[in-house]
Amino acid sequence: MIRSELDAAGIEDPRLREGYRRCRELNAAHGRTFFLATRLLAPDQRPAVHALYGFARYADDILDDLDPHLRTDIRAQRLQELADRFFSAGDHLDDPVLAAVTDTARRYRIGSDLFDDFLTSMRMDLTVTDYPDRAALNLYMRGSAEAIGLQVLPVLGTVVPVEEAAPYAAALGRAFQLTNFLRDIDEDLLRHRVYLPADELAAHGVDRELLTWCHQHRRTDPRVRKALAAQHQITRETYRFADAGIAMLSPRSQPCVAAASTLYSEILDRIEESGFAVFNHRATVGKARRLQVAGIGLLRSWRARNSSPGVSDRPGAA
């Protein structure tokens, strides 16, 4: 399967092909829902999306290396080395993941500023553990979530000017990450991080101490439940805005993005149905439901790819 995808994308260099294979493996191993959605893309689009995911995972693994003896300054040094290698001239064929992502950036003319924004947010994770308000959290998400959506946009293609679709692509990236923040609050506490605005939590009488109590006792305090319900509503509104932009994408890309949005937003359903029991239960969408959504998306994707191709089917077209 991967061979046919690389052939469809016109990737012929054996060393580059190895890099794209490695990125696909990272996506399959760590991005279950995301990987399933990429199966709905046309074969020639998939390697680029895998490469972008692989680079993000590369940086994330530096930050979240579980070695307790790995000092912050060492993590910062490794992250800086990654940035220096990425932004340096050359094809990076000595590093499979960097080779694939730099090739993707060149093919789709993805601006280096988006990668710089991403790495800036990754640096924030080295020292920032709390966010005082929504503005501070949004600043973090500009690089950690919105930049990802904007990186992927040229690969997906659009039927409107790219700048018109960009706010919706950025919002969908933000919606996905807000979902993760709610689902993974217990796991993030283990890393001493809280990705929820402190002032909005405080409005419900919630602070880090109370969240830690919930983590230790594996239960959700009523005040925390109300605070999480408010965050849940904000995330829902973000999905509603982002979903309005799906029709702006190339028809062959719409089934993939619609399926990803559906599956991620249904994680919110599971969180709500559990009564926000995020401290003793990790919300997931069942395999049967994932396959159902994927099956519907696959049929729509097949129909779109077999209709008359338009301008939007070309890489980076608008």
Tab-separated table of C-alpha atoms in Angstrom:
chain	number	residue	atom	x	y	z
A	1	MET	CA	0.000	0.000	0.000
A	2	ILE	CA	2.719	2.476	0.951
A	3	ARG	CA	4.553	1.734	-2.303
A	4	SER	CA	1.509	2.678	-4.390
A	5	GLU	CA	1.047	5.877	-2.349
A	6	LEU	CA	4.660	6.918	-2.924
A	7	ASP	CA	4.372	6.085	-6.623
A	8	ALA	CA	1.172	8.151	-6.886
A	9	ALA	CA	2.900	11.098	-5.201
A	10	GLY	CA	5.849	10.885	-7.601
A	11	ILE	CA	8.391	10.175	-4.849
A	12	GLU	CA	11.148	8.197	-6.505
A	13	ASP	CA	14.363	8.730	-4.511
A	14	PRO	CA	14.868	5.567	-2.391
A	15	ARG	CA	16.124	7.592	0.588
A	16	LEU	CA	13.108	9.907	0.464
A	17	ARG	CA	10.777	6.940	0.159
A	18	GLU	CA	12.306	5.509	3.333
A	19	GLY	CA	11.646	8.798	5.126
A	20	TYR	CA	8.003	8.819	4.101
A	21	ARG	CA	7.664	5.186	5.169
A	22	ARG	CA	9.002	6.086	8.613
A	23	CYS	CA	6.530	8.965	8.960
A	24	ARG	CA	3.660	6.680	7.971
A	25	GLU	CA	4.743	4.207	10.662
A	26	LEU	CA	4.725	6.993	13.280
A	27	ASN	CA	1.240	8.039	12.236
A	28	ALA	CA	-0.098	4.493	12.330
A	29	ALA	CA	1.442	3.819	15.742
A	30	HIS	CA	0.493	7.027	17.543
A	31	GLY	CA	-2.360	8.745	15.687
A	32	ARG	CA	-5.080	6.113	15.530
A	33	THR	CA	-8.008	8.387	14.632
A	34	PHE	CA	-5.891	10.680	12.483
A	35	PHE	CA	-4.344	7.768	10.600
A	36	LEU	CA	-7.751	6.261	9.906
A	37	ALA	CA	-8.914	9.571	8.454
A	38	THR	CA	-5.864	9.827	6.177
A	39	ARG	CA	-6.911	6.561	4.550
A	40	LEU	CA	-9.764	8.562	3.011
A	41	LEU	CA	-7.383	10.870	1.156
A	42	ALA	CA	-6.258	10.191	-2.392
A	43	PRO	CA	-3.088	8.053	-2.449
A	44	ASP	CA	-0.926	10.919	-3.724
A	45	GLN	CA	-1.959	13.119	-0.749
A	46	ARG	CA	-1.233	10.639	2.033
A	47	PRO	CA	2.597	10.714	2.132
A	48	ALA	CA	2.658	14.489	2.676
A	49	VAL	CA	0.168	14.311	5.547
A	50	HIS	CA	2.152	11.467	7.119
A	51	ALA	CA	5.338	13.566	6.828
A	52	LEU	CA	3.757	16.544	8.589
A	53	TYR	CA	2.482	14.273	11.352
A	54	GLY	CA	5.885	12.604	11.630
A	55	PHE	CA	7.660	15.909	12.172
A	56	ALA	CA	5.162	16.960	14.861
A	57	ARG	CA	5.609	13.610	16.582
A	58	TYR	CA	9.380	13.951	16.341
A	59	ALA	CA	9.290	17.200	18.334
A	60	ASP	CA	6.653	15.906	20.754
A	61	ASP	CA	8.783	12.892	21.637
A	62	ILE	CA	11.639	15.203	22.625
A	63	LEU	CA	9.341	17.078	24.991
A	64	ASP	CA	7.634	14.076	26.512
A	65	ASP	CA	10.585	11.705	26.837
A	66	LEU	CA	9.681	9.883	30.048
A	67	ASP	CA	13.260	9.632	31.282
A	68	PRO	CA	12.994	11.385	34.688
A	69	HIS	CA	16.701	12.187	34.620
A	70	LEU	CA	16.527	14.069	31.319
A	71	ARG	CA	16.894	17.717	32.349
A	72	THR	CA	14.894	20.540	30.817
A	73	ASP	CA	18.013	22.141	29.386
A	74	ILE	CA	18.862	18.902	27.574
A	75	ARG	CA	15.358	18.710	26.103
A	76	ALA	CA	15.668	22.364	25.047
A	77	GLN	CA	19.011	21.631	23.411
A	78	ARG	CA	17.581	18.677	21.475
A	79	LEU	CA	14.617	20.759	20.334
A	80	GLN	CA	16.947	23.541	19.185
A	81	GLU	CA	19.093	21.026	17.322
A	82	LEU	CA	15.952	19.784	15.556
A	83	ALA	CA	15.037	23.352	14.595
A	84	ASP	CA	18.568	24.115	13.397
A	85	ARG	CA	18.624	20.999	11.228
A	86	PHE	CA	15.179	21.682	9.800
A	87	PHE	CA	15.884	25.281	8.844
A	88	SER	CA	19.370	24.602	7.495
A	89	ALA	CA	19.910	24.212	3.776
A	90	GLY	CA	20.042	20.748	2.293
A	91	ASP	CA	17.902	17.688	1.635
A	92	HIS	CA	18.439	16.131	5.119
A	93	LEU	CA	18.658	12.652	3.634
A	94	ASP	CA	20.641	11.532	6.683
A	95	ASP	CA	17.473	11.946	8.789
A	96	PRO	CA	14.423	10.115	7.369
A	97	VAL	CA	11.735	12.229	9.076
A	98	LEU	CA	13.384	15.566	8.278
A	99	ALA	CA	13.974	14.465	4.694
A	100	ALA	CA	10.278	13.711	4.229
A	101	VAL	CA	8.924	16.861	5.858
A	102	THR	CA	11.314	19.233	4.068
A	103	ASP	CA	10.435	17.546	0.777
A	104	THR	CA	6.726	17.997	1.574
A	105	ALA	CA	7.227	21.673	2.484
A	106	ARG	CA	8.987	22.232	-0.841
A	107	ARG	CA	6.426	20.343	-2.924
A	108	TYR	CA	3.438	22.150	-1.433
A	109	ARG	CA	5.127	25.515	-0.805
A	110	ILE	CA	4.324	25.398	2.906
A	111	GLY	CA	5.725	28.505	4.571
A	112	SER	CA	8.617	28.096	6.998
A	113	ASP	CA	6.808	30.468	9.374
A	114	LEU	CA	4.281	27.720	10.139
A	115	PHE	CA	7.051	25.389	11.251
A	116	ASP	CA	8.645	28.191	13.255
A	117	ASP	CA	5.313	28.845	15.013
A	118	PHE	CA	5.023	25.145	15.777
A	119	LEU	CA	8.504	24.916	17.265
A	120	THR	CA	7.911	28.080	19.304
A	121	SER	CA	4.936	26.420	20.995
A	122	MET	CA	6.975	23.282	21.579
A	123	ARG	CA	9.570	25.415	23.385
A	124	MET	CA	6.800	26.822	25.562
A	125	ASP	CA	6.043	23.292	26.762
A	126	LEU	CA	9.512	23.134	28.287
A	127	THR	CA	8.780	25.816	30.875
A	128	VAL	CA	5.102	26.815	30.760
A	129	THR	CA	2.822	24.591	32.835
A	130	ASP	CA	-0.254	26.806	33.278
A	131	TYR	CA	-2.164	29.338	31.178
A	132	PRO	CA	-3.682	32.313	33.021
A	133	ASP	CA	-6.361	33.089	30.425
A	134	ARG	CA	-7.765	32.236	27.007
A	135	ALA	CA	-5.417	34.652	25.226
A	136	ALA	CA	-2.366	32.870	26.645
A	137	LEU	CA	-3.736	29.452	25.674
A	138	ASN	CA	-4.603	30.699	22.179
A	139	LEU	CA	-1.039	31.947	21.770
A	140	TYR	CA	0.210	28.449	22.535
A	141	MET	CA	-2.330	26.837	20.207
A	142	ARG	CA	-1.372	29.154	17.348
A	143	GLY	CA	1.742	27.037	16.908
A	144	SER	CA	0.725	23.721	18.423
A	145	ALA	CA	-2.642	23.355	16.656
A	146	GLU	CA	-3.527	26.098	14.183
A	147	ALA	CA	-0.169	25.880	12.404
A	148	ILE	CA	-0.764	22.155	11.824
A	149	GLY	CA	-4.115	22.841	10.169
A	150	LEU	CA	-2.519	25.478	7.967
A	151	GLN	CA	0.374	23.177	7.031
A	152	VAL	CA	-2.060	20.506	5.856
A	153	LEU	CA	-4.295	22.926	3.914
A	154	PRO	CA	-2.158	23.075	0.719
A	155	VAL	CA	-2.083	19.280	0.615
A	156	LEU	CA	-5.869	19.129	0.854
A	157	GLY	CA	-6.420	21.794	-1.798
A	158	THR	CA	-9.234	24.335	-1.873
A	159	VAL	CA	-11.970	25.564	-4.206
A	160	VAL	CA	-11.677	29.103	-2.848
A	161	PRO	CA	-8.615	31.313	-2.304
A	162	VAL	CA	-6.428	29.698	0.347
A	163	GLU	CA	-6.624	32.765	2.606
A	164	GLU	CA	-10.422	32.392	2.701
A	165	ALA	CA	-10.212	28.772	3.888
A	166	ALA	CA	-7.308	29.364	6.292
A	167	PRO	CA	-9.317	30.546	9.349
A	168	TYR	CA	-11.435	27.392	9.210
A	169	ALA	CA	-8.417	25.103	8.841
A	170	ALA	CA	-6.786	26.814	11.825
A	171	ALA	CA	-9.992	26.480	13.857
A	172	LEU	CA	-10.269	22.760	13.141
A	173	GLY	CA	-6.728	22.251	14.384
A	174	ARG	CA	-7.670	24.199	17.499
A	175	ALA	CA	-10.850	22.141	17.999
A	176	PHE	CA	-8.893	18.890	17.815
A	177	GLN	CA	-6.423	20.115	20.413
A	178	LEU	CA	-9.102	21.475	22.750
A	179	THR	CA	-10.661	18.006	22.607
A	180	ASN	CA	-7.332	16.477	23.579
A	181	PHE	CA	-6.960	18.936	26.460
A	182	LEU	CA	-10.279	17.803	27.924
A	183	ARG	CA	-9.712	14.099	27.320
A	184	ASP	CA	-6.120	14.087	28.570
A	185	ILE	CA	-6.358	16.399	31.575
A	186	ASP	CA	-5.446	13.564	33.950
A	187	GLU	CA	-2.452	12.497	31.855
A	188	ASP	CA	-1.278	16.102	31.491
A	189	LEU	CA	-1.297	16.520	35.265
A	190	LEU	CA	1.293	13.757	35.453
A	191	ARG	CA	3.518	16.051	33.383
A	192	HIS	CA	2.614	18.964	35.694
A	193	ARG	CA	0.690	20.726	32.905
A	194	VAL	CA	-2.826	22.183	32.822
A	195	TYR	CA	-4.007	23.223	29.363
A	196	LEU	CA	-7.149	25.043	30.512
A	197	PRO	CA	-7.435	28.812	31.174
A	198	ALA	CA	-6.926	29.394	34.912
A	199	ASP	CA	-9.326	32.353	35.085
A	200	GLU	CA	-12.143	30.356	33.464
A	201	LEU	CA	-11.571	27.487	35.894
A	202	ALA	CA	-11.488	29.916	38.824
A	203	ALA	CA	-14.936	31.193	37.844
A	204	HIS	CA	-16.201	27.779	38.994
A	205	GLY	CA	-13.997	27.594	42.076
A	206	VAL	CA	-11.408	25.353	40.427
A	207	ASP	CA	-7.635	25.617	40.686
A	208	ARG	CA	-4.659	23.320	40.163
A	209	GLU	CA	-4.925	22.050	43.741
A	210	LEU	CA	-8.483	20.853	43.184
A	211	LEU	CA	-7.557	19.251	39.855
A	212	THR	CA	-4.730	17.433	41.611
A	213	TRP	CA	-7.193	16.214	44.250
A	214	CYS	CA	-9.401	14.835	41.454
A	215	HIS	CA	-6.391	13.112	39.942
A	216	GLN	CA	-5.360	11.548	43.253
A	217	HIS	CA	-8.884	10.376	44.130
A	218	ARG	CA	-9.844	9.338	40.578
A	219	ARG	CA	-13.095	11.300	40.703
A	220	THR	CA	-14.498	14.552	39.342
A	221	ASP	CA	-15.476	17.152	41.921
A	222	PRO	CA	-18.829	18.884	41.093
A	223	ARG	CA	-17.047	22.236	40.679
A	224	VAL	CA	-14.628	20.671	38.227
A	225	ARG	CA	-17.520	19.072	36.365
A	226	LYS	CA	-19.125	22.488	35.826
A	227	ALA	CA	-15.823	23.998	34.731
A	228	LEU	CA	-15.211	21.187	32.239
A	229	ALA	CA	-18.754	21.502	30.906
A	230	ALA	CA	-18.022	25.158	30.122
A	231	GLN	CA	-14.799	24.189	28.314
A	232	HIS	CA	-16.747	21.479	26.492
A	233	GLN	CA	-19.193	24.105	25.178
A	234	ILE	CA	-16.376	26.312	23.889
A	235	THR	CA	-14.915	23.338	22.052
A	236	ARG	CA	-18.291	22.501	20.518
A	237	GLU	CA	-18.584	26.056	19.211
A	238	THR	CA	-15.109	25.798	17.708
A	239	TYR	CA	-16.136	22.667	15.792
A	240	ARG	CA	-19.275	24.390	14.491
A	241	PHE	CA	-17.210	27.245	13.094
A	242	ALA	CA	-14.522	24.967	11.635
A	243	ASP	CA	-16.980	22.590	9.967
A	244	ALA	CA	-18.368	25.474	7.899
A	245	GLY	CA	-15.051	25.500	6.048
A	246	ILE	CA	-15.095	21.871	4.896
A	247	ALA	CA	-17.035	22.817	1.745
A	248	MET	CA	-14.144	25.131	0.820
A	249	LEU	CA	-11.796	22.170	0.425
A	250	SER	CA	-11.133	20.186	-2.715
A	251	PRO	CA	-14.029	17.723	-3.134
A	252	ARG	CA	-11.669	14.760	-2.906
A	253	SER	CA	-10.426	15.991	0.500
A	254	GLN	CA	-13.783	16.774	2.071
A	255	PRO	CA	-14.673	13.179	3.130
A	256	CYS	CA	-11.398	12.818	5.034
A	257	VAL	CA	-11.748	16.085	6.948
A	258	ALA	CA	-15.442	15.491	7.637
A	259	ALA	CA	-14.673	12.039	9.042
A	260	ALA	CA	-11.852	13.364	11.228
A	261	SER	CA	-14.098	16.135	12.556
A	262	THR	CA	-16.899	13.664	13.263
A	263	LEU	CA	-14.689	11.202	15.119
A	264	TYR	CA	-12.891	13.827	17.191
A	265	SER	CA	-16.089	15.648	18.092
A	266	GLU	CA	-17.606	12.341	19.193
A	267	ILE	CA	-14.840	12.110	21.779
A	268	LEU	CA	-16.588	15.128	23.292
A	269	ASP	CA	-19.814	13.097	23.310
A	270	ARG	CA	-18.093	10.314	25.235
A	271	ILE	CA	-16.671	12.818	27.745
A	272	GLU	CA	-20.084	14.362	28.321
A	273	GLU	CA	-21.830	10.985	28.548
A	274	SER	CA	-19.382	9.916	31.253
A	275	GLY	CA	-20.309	12.921	33.383
A	276	PHE	CA	-16.822	14.332	32.734
A	277	ALA	CA	-15.197	11.397	34.499
A	278	VAL	CA	-11.875	12.218	32.865
A	279	PHE	CA	-9.822	11.305	35.944
A	280	ASN	CA	-10.653	7.602	35.891
A	281	HIS	CA	-11.612	7.022	32.270
A	282	ARG	CA	-10.080	8.011	28.927
A	283	ALA	CA	-12.829	8.813	26.464
A	284	THR	CA	-12.603	6.965	23.159
A	285	VAL	CA	-14.770	6.268	20.137
A	286	GLY	CA	-15.344	2.544	19.731
A	287	LYS	CA	-13.815	0.584	16.869
A	288	ALA	CA	-17.202	-0.226	15.342
A	289	ARG	CA	-18.151	3.447	15.200
A	290	ARG	CA	-14.742	4.420	13.781
A	291	LEU	CA	-15.116	1.837	11.033
A	292	GLN	CA	-18.674	2.996	10.311
A	293	VAL	CA	-17.587	6.617	9.873
A	294	ALA	CA	-14.587	5.522	7.832
A	295	GLY	CA	-16.772	3.344	5.603
A	296	ILE	CA	-19.114	6.217	4.824
A	297	GLY	CA	-16.149	8.486	4.197
A	298	LEU	CA	-14.482	5.907	1.956
A	299	LEU	CA	-17.548	5.718	-0.267
A	300	ARG	CA	-17.786	9.501	-0.507
A	301	SER	CA	-14.062	9.744	-1.180
A	302	TRP	CA	-14.267	7.183	-3.979
A	303	ARG	CA	-17.150	9.062	-5.594
A	304	ALA	CA	-15.315	12.388	-5.350
A	305	ARG	CA	-12.100	10.993	-6.836
A	306	ASN	CA	-13.963	9.391	-9.713
A	307	SER	CA	-15.853	12.544	-10.661
A	308	SER	CA	-14.342	14.979	-13.121
A	309	PRO	CA	-11.133	16.406	-11.600
A	310	GLY	CA	-10.934	20.162	-11.264
A	311	VAL	CA	-8.319	22.779	-10.622
A	312	SER	CA	-8.534	22.088	-6.899
A	313	ASP	CA	-7.103	18.592	-7.403
A	314	ARG	CA	-3.631	20.000	-8.080
A	315	PRO	CA	-1.215	20.301	-5.143
A	316	GLY	CA	-1.595	23.638	-3.392
A	317	ALA	CA	-4.270	24.832	-5.813
A	318	ALA	CA	-6.836	27.367	-4.802
